Amino acid sequence: MRILQKASRFLFKALEWFAIICMVVLTVIVFTDVILRYVFKQGFPWTQEVATLMLVWFSLIGMAIGVLERIHISIEMFTSKLPAKVIRVLESIDHILIAVFGGAMVYYGLLIMNMTKMSTLPATKMPSSVLYVILPLSGLLVLLNAILVAAGQDKKIFEKNSETAKEDDHA
């Protein structure tokens, strides 16, 4: 179990760093292109494609992280009046449905990748499937994270992270 916990923590941190890198690359590319276009009246032809790629990858990885950290938007107007046991059941059902959505992302992401593997992006000449490779990957992560949360195992795997966060809050 300790090996699984360490592997899960490492994967989660790697995902966070990957999302951060995507956002930094996106910001630098867009900022540079804006400066080049307005100051020098000419930019790079590939910036829009790479910026789109970074935005899509950041968003989908962020979605998988959001499932695990339970930070998605929810409306609690009705459920807050229910007993705690009913709320837990509803949350488990919610995360099972999220897992189904993750499975659909995997399935349809693989279909889209297969359909676009022969075409290329116009400016970078990369295969179009590069844009969609993150869809089945993030779908798998959404599926796994939703199952962990529904089963209540997310706290056991990441209890060290929550202890570290508590220590940081008190410091």
PDB file of C-alpha atoms in Angstrom:
ATOM      1  CA  MET A   1       0.000   0.000   0.000  1.00  0.00           C
ATOM      2  CA  ARG A   2       2.889   2.387   0.766  1.00  0.00           C
ATOM      3  CA  ILE A   3       4.219   1.916  -2.767  1.00  0.00           C
ATOM      4  CA  LEU A   4       0.795   2.763  -4.221  1.00  0.00           C
ATOM      5  CA  GLN A   5       0.571   5.854  -2.009  1.00  0.00           C
ATOM      6  CA  LYS A   6       4.023   7.047  -3.054  1.00  0.00           C
ATOM      7  CA  ALA A   7       3.321   6.362  -6.736  1.00  0.00           C
ATOM      8  CA  SER A   8      -0.016   8.212  -6.525  1.00  0.00           C
ATOM      9  CA  ARG A   9       1.577  11.186  -4.780  1.00  0.00           C
ATOM     10  CA  PHE A  10       4.359  11.289  -7.379  1.00  0.00           C
ATOM     11  CA  LEU A  11       1.849  11.108 -10.251  1.00  0.00           C
ATOM     12  CA  PHE A  12      -0.295  13.830  -8.700  1.00  0.00           C
ATOM     13  CA  LYS A  13       2.703  16.155  -8.204  1.00  0.00           C
ATOM     14  CA  ALA A  14       3.898  15.413 -11.751  1.00  0.00           C
ATOM     15  CA  LEU A  15       0.433  16.335 -13.075  1.00  0.00           C
ATOM     16  CA  GLU A  16       0.464  19.576 -11.115  1.00  0.00           C
ATOM     17  CA  TRP A  17       3.905  20.465 -12.470  1.00  0.00           C
ATOM     18  CA  PHE A  18       2.861  19.534 -15.998  1.00  0.00           C
ATOM     19  CA  ALA A  19      -0.171  21.829 -15.730  1.00  0.00           C
ATOM     20  CA  ILE A  20       2.026  24.636 -14.366  1.00  0.00           C
ATOM     21  CA  ILE A  21       4.510  24.203 -17.204  1.00  0.00           C
ATOM     22  CA  CYS A  22       1.682  24.270 -19.779  1.00  0.00           C
ATOM     23  CA  MET A  23       0.349  27.524 -18.304  1.00  0.00           C
ATOM     24  CA  VAL A  24       3.797  29.149 -18.192  1.00  0.00           C
ATOM     25  CA  VAL A  25       4.556  28.125 -21.784  1.00  0.00           C
ATOM     26  CA  LEU A  26       1.124  29.400 -22.867  1.00  0.00           C
ATOM     27  CA  THR A  27       1.669  32.739 -21.132  1.00  0.00           C
ATOM     28  CA  VAL A  28       5.187  33.231 -22.515  1.00  0.00           C
ATOM     29  CA  ILE A  29       4.153  32.329 -26.070  1.00  0.00           C
ATOM     30  CA  VAL A  30       1.101  34.595 -26.108  1.00  0.00           C
ATOM     31  CA  PHE A  31       2.954  37.494 -24.453  1.00  0.00           C
ATOM     32  CA  THR A  32       5.869  37.186 -26.881  1.00  0.00           C
ATOM     33  CA  ASP A  33       3.558  36.976 -29.877  1.00  0.00           C
ATOM     34  CA  VAL A  34       1.582  40.040 -28.787  1.00  0.00           C
ATOM     35  CA  ILE A  35       4.799  42.060 -28.375  1.00  0.00           C
ATOM     36  CA  LEU A  36       6.139  40.868 -31.733  1.00  0.00           C
ATOM     37  CA  ARG A  37       2.894  41.654 -33.539  1.00  0.00           C
ATOM     38  CA  TYR A  38       2.319  45.111 -32.054  1.00  0.00           C
ATOM     39  CA  VAL A  39       5.908  46.335 -31.847  1.00  0.00           C
ATOM     40  CA  PHE A  40       7.509  44.644 -34.860  1.00  0.00           C
ATOM     41  CA  LYS A  41       4.305  44.041 -36.889  1.00  0.00           C
ATOM     42  CA  GLN A  42       5.195  40.386 -37.324  1.00  0.00           C
ATOM     43  CA  GLY A  43       4.841  37.281 -35.155  1.00  0.00           C
ATOM     44  CA  PHE A  44       5.613  33.615 -35.419  1.00  0.00           C
ATOM     45  CA  PRO A  45       3.156  31.565 -37.472  1.00  0.00           C
ATOM     46  CA  TRP A  46       3.102  28.651 -34.985  1.00  0.00           C
ATOM     47  CA  THR A  47       2.143  30.528 -31.810  1.00  0.00           C
ATOM     48  CA  GLN A  48      -1.625  30.070 -32.119  1.00  0.00           C
ATOM     49  CA  GLU A  49      -1.320  26.303 -32.548  1.00  0.00           C
ATOM     50  CA  VAL A  50       1.095  25.847 -29.655  1.00  0.00           C
ATOM     51  CA  ALA A  51      -0.947  28.172 -27.421  1.00  0.00           C
ATOM     52  CA  THR A  52      -4.103  26.191 -28.244  1.00  0.00           C
ATOM     53  CA  LEU A  53      -2.277  22.943 -27.483  1.00  0.00           C
ATOM     54  CA  MET A  54      -1.069  24.259 -24.113  1.00  0.00           C
ATOM     55  CA  LEU A  55      -4.531  25.589 -23.213  1.00  0.00           C
ATOM     56  CA  VAL A  56      -6.254  22.291 -24.045  1.00  0.00           C
ATOM     57  CA  TRP A  57      -3.655  20.246 -22.164  1.00  0.00           C
ATOM     58  CA  PHE A  58      -3.733  22.580 -19.142  1.00  0.00           C
ATOM     59  CA  SER A  59      -7.534  22.511 -19.001  1.00  0.00           C
ATOM     60  CA  LEU A  60      -7.888  18.754 -19.231  1.00  0.00           C
ATOM     61  CA  ILE A  61      -5.136  18.017 -16.710  1.00  0.00           C
ATOM     62  CA  GLY A  62      -6.655  20.664 -14.443  1.00  0.00           C
ATOM     63  CA  MET A  63      -9.982  18.857 -14.695  1.00  0.00           C
ATOM     64  CA  ALA A  64      -8.413  15.587 -13.516  1.00  0.00           C
ATOM     65  CA  ILE A  65      -6.701  17.390 -10.620  1.00  0.00           C
ATOM     66  CA  GLY A  66      -9.986  19.117  -9.741  1.00  0.00           C
ATOM     67  CA  VAL A  67     -11.786  15.778  -9.448  1.00  0.00           C
ATOM     68  CA  LEU A  68      -9.233  14.478  -6.965  1.00  0.00           C
ATOM     69  CA  GLU A  69      -9.153  17.674  -4.918  1.00  0.00           C
ATOM     70  CA  ARG A  70     -12.963  18.076  -5.059  1.00  0.00           C
ATOM     71  CA  ILE A  71     -12.691  21.685  -6.193  1.00  0.00           C
ATOM     72  CA  HIS A  72     -15.330  21.684  -8.906  1.00  0.00           C
ATOM     73  CA  ILE A  73     -18.358  23.924  -8.709  1.00  0.00           C
ATOM     74  CA  SER A  74     -21.301  22.375  -6.904  1.00  0.00           C
ATOM     75  CA  ILE A  75     -24.703  23.604  -5.814  1.00  0.00           C
ATOM     76  CA  GLU A  76     -25.431  22.662  -2.226  1.00  0.00           C
ATOM     77  CA  MET A  77     -28.713  24.508  -1.669  1.00  0.00           C
ATOM     78  CA  PHE A  78     -30.753  21.297  -1.419  1.00  0.00           C
ATOM     79  CA  THR A  79     -28.171  18.777  -0.291  1.00  0.00           C
ATOM     80  CA  SER A  80     -27.037  20.862   2.697  1.00  0.00           C
ATOM     81  CA  LYS A  81     -30.432  20.217   4.322  1.00  0.00           C
ATOM     82  CA  LEU A  82     -30.061  16.415   4.043  1.00  0.00           C
ATOM     83  CA  PRO A  83     -28.581  14.087   6.659  1.00  0.00           C
ATOM     84  CA  ALA A  84     -24.814  13.482   6.440  1.00  0.00           C
ATOM     85  CA  LYS A  85     -25.255   9.837   5.406  1.00  0.00           C
ATOM     86  CA  VAL A  86     -27.485  10.797   2.463  1.00  0.00           C
ATOM     87  CA  ILE A  87     -24.986  13.486   1.412  1.00  0.00           C
ATOM     88  CA  ARG A  88     -22.171  10.909   1.388  1.00  0.00           C
ATOM     89  CA  VAL A  89     -24.274   8.557  -0.770  1.00  0.00           C
ATOM     90  CA  LEU A  90     -25.130  11.371  -3.198  1.00  0.00           C
ATOM     91  CA  GLU A  91     -21.468  12.398  -3.404  1.00  0.00           C
ATOM     92  CA  SER A  92     -20.484   8.799  -4.152  1.00  0.00           C
ATOM     93  CA  ILE A  93     -23.110   8.616  -6.916  1.00  0.00           C
ATOM     94  CA  ASP A  94     -21.837  11.958  -8.221  1.00  0.00           C
ATOM     95  CA  HIS A  95     -18.285  10.658  -8.425  1.00  0.00           C
ATOM     96  CA  ILE A  96     -19.417   7.408 -10.054  1.00  0.00           C
ATOM     97  CA  LEU A  97     -21.086   9.513 -12.766  1.00  0.00           C
ATOM     98  CA  ILE A  98     -17.870  11.530 -13.082  1.00  0.00           C
ATOM     99  CA  ALA A  99     -15.992   8.231 -13.502  1.00  0.00           C
ATOM    100  CA  VAL A 100     -18.404   7.259 -16.307  1.00  0.00           C
ATOM    101  CA  PHE A 101     -17.694  10.622 -17.936  1.00  0.00           C
ATOM    102  CA  GLY A 102     -13.950   9.885 -17.612  1.00  0.00           C
ATOM    103  CA  GLY A 103     -14.499   6.545 -19.320  1.00  0.00           C
ATOM    104  CA  ALA A 104     -16.339   8.301 -22.158  1.00  0.00           C
ATOM    105  CA  MET A 105     -13.396  10.703 -22.464  1.00  0.00           C
ATOM    106  CA  VAL A 106     -11.037   7.741 -22.843  1.00  0.00           C
ATOM    107  CA  TYR A 107     -13.206   5.997 -25.430  1.00  0.00           C
ATOM    108  CA  TYR A 108     -14.033   9.028 -27.558  1.00  0.00           C
ATOM    109  CA  GLY A 109     -10.555  10.490 -27.118  1.00  0.00           C
ATOM    110  CA  LEU A 110      -9.066   7.341 -28.635  1.00  0.00           C
ATOM    111  CA  LEU A 111     -11.567   7.565 -31.503  1.00  0.00           C
ATOM    112  CA  ILE A 112     -10.676  11.205 -32.176  1.00  0.00           C
ATOM    113  CA  MET A 113      -6.962  10.420 -32.012  1.00  0.00           C
ATOM    114  CA  ASN A 114      -7.441   7.601 -34.499  1.00  0.00           C
ATOM    115  CA  MET A 115      -9.421   9.844 -36.873  1.00  0.00           C
ATOM    116  CA  THR A 116      -6.840  12.661 -36.754  1.00  0.00           C
ATOM    117  CA  LYS A 117      -3.606  10.659 -36.847  1.00  0.00           C
ATOM    118  CA  MET A 118      -3.150  11.137 -40.594  1.00  0.00           C
ATOM    119  CA  SER A 119      -3.740  14.903 -40.680  1.00  0.00           C
ATOM    120  CA  THR A 120      -1.256  17.553 -39.587  1.00  0.00           C
ATOM    121  CA  LEU A 121      -1.526  20.940 -37.959  1.00  0.00           C
ATOM    122  CA  PRO A 122      -0.904  23.604 -40.623  1.00  0.00           C
ATOM    123  CA  ALA A 123       1.808  25.739 -38.988  1.00  0.00           C
ATOM    124  CA  THR A 124       3.784  23.253 -36.879  1.00  0.00           C
ATOM    125  CA  LYS A 125       3.226  20.214 -39.134  1.00  0.00           C
ATOM    126  CA  MET A 126       2.699  18.073 -36.027  1.00  0.00           C
ATOM    127  CA  PRO A 127       0.115  15.292 -36.291  1.00  0.00           C
ATOM    128  CA  SER A 128      -3.326  16.581 -35.318  1.00  0.00           C
ATOM    129  CA  SER A 129      -3.615  13.734 -32.853  1.00  0.00           C
ATOM    130  CA  VAL A 130      -1.040  15.528 -30.645  1.00  0.00           C
ATOM    131  CA  LEU A 131      -3.774  17.968 -29.701  1.00  0.00           C
ATOM    132  CA  TYR A 132      -6.050  15.106 -28.631  1.00  0.00           C
ATOM    133  CA  VAL A 133      -3.572  12.742 -26.962  1.00  0.00           C
ATOM    134  CA  ILE A 134      -4.330  14.402 -23.645  1.00  0.00           C
ATOM    135  CA  LEU A 135      -8.053  13.550 -23.900  1.00  0.00           C
ATOM    136  CA  PRO A 136      -7.827   9.785 -23.186  1.00  0.00           C
ATOM    137  CA  LEU A 137      -5.009  10.375 -20.687  1.00  0.00           C
ATOM    138  CA  SER A 138      -6.968  12.933 -18.683  1.00  0.00           C
ATOM    139  CA  GLY A 139     -10.106  10.802 -19.057  1.00  0.00           C
ATOM    140  CA  LEU A 140      -8.274   7.897 -17.458  1.00  0.00           C
ATOM    141  CA  LEU A 141      -7.091  10.165 -14.655  1.00  0.00           C
ATOM    142  CA  VAL A 142     -10.622  11.550 -14.155  1.00  0.00           C
ATOM    143  CA  LEU A 143     -11.956   7.987 -14.030  1.00  0.00           C
ATOM    144  CA  LEU A 144      -9.339   6.806 -11.520  1.00  0.00           C
ATOM    145  CA  ASN A 145      -9.562   9.942  -9.384  1.00  0.00           C
ATOM    146  CA  ALA A 146     -13.371   9.791  -9.283  1.00  0.00           C
ATOM    147  CA  ILE A 147     -13.253   6.147  -8.196  1.00  0.00           C
ATOM    148  CA  LEU A 148     -10.724   7.008  -5.476  1.00  0.00           C
ATOM    149  CA  VAL A 149     -12.934   9.832  -4.202  1.00  0.00           C
ATOM    150  CA  ALA A 150     -16.160   7.770  -4.420  1.00  0.00           C
ATOM    151  CA  ALA A 151     -14.528   4.951  -2.454  1.00  0.00           C
ATOM    152  CA  GLY A 152     -13.121   7.399   0.104  1.00  0.00           C
ATOM    153  CA  GLN A 153      -9.561   6.320  -0.654  1.00  0.00           C
ATOM    154  CA  ASP A 154      -8.325   9.749  -1.747  1.00  0.00           C
ATOM    155  CA  LYS A 155      -7.680  10.841   1.843  1.00  0.00           C
ATOM    156  CA  LYS A 156      -5.723   7.663   2.645  1.00  0.00           C
ATOM    157  CA  ILE A 157      -3.464   8.056  -0.364  1.00  0.00           C
ATOM    158  CA  PHE A 158      -2.895  11.765   0.075  1.00  0.00           C
ATOM    159  CA  GLU A 159      -3.003  12.034   3.869  1.00  0.00           C
ATOM    160  CA  LYS A 160       0.649  13.061   3.939  1.00  0.00           C
ATOM    161  CA  ASN A 161      -0.122  15.963   1.585  1.00  0.00           C
ATOM    162  CA  SER A 162      -2.986  17.136   3.805  1.00  0.00           C
ATOM    163  CA  GLU A 163      -0.730  16.944   6.892  1.00  0.00           C
ATOM    164  CA  THR A 164       1.902  19.016   5.104  1.00  0.00           C
ATOM    165  CA  ALA A 165      -0.753  21.562   4.085  1.00  0.00           C
ATOM    166  CA  LYS A 166      -1.930  21.819   7.700  1.00  0.00           C
ATOM    167  CA  GLU A 167       1.629  22.397   8.880  1.00  0.00           C
ATOM    168  CA  ASP A 168       2.075  25.111   6.238  1.00  0.00           C
ATOM    169  CA  ASP A 169      -1.148  26.809   7.374  1.00  0.00           C
ATOM    170  CA  HIS A 170       0.034  26.922  11.000  1.00  0.00           C
ATOM    171  CA  ALA A 171       3.500  28.256  10.153  1.00  0.00           C
TER     172      ALA A 171
END
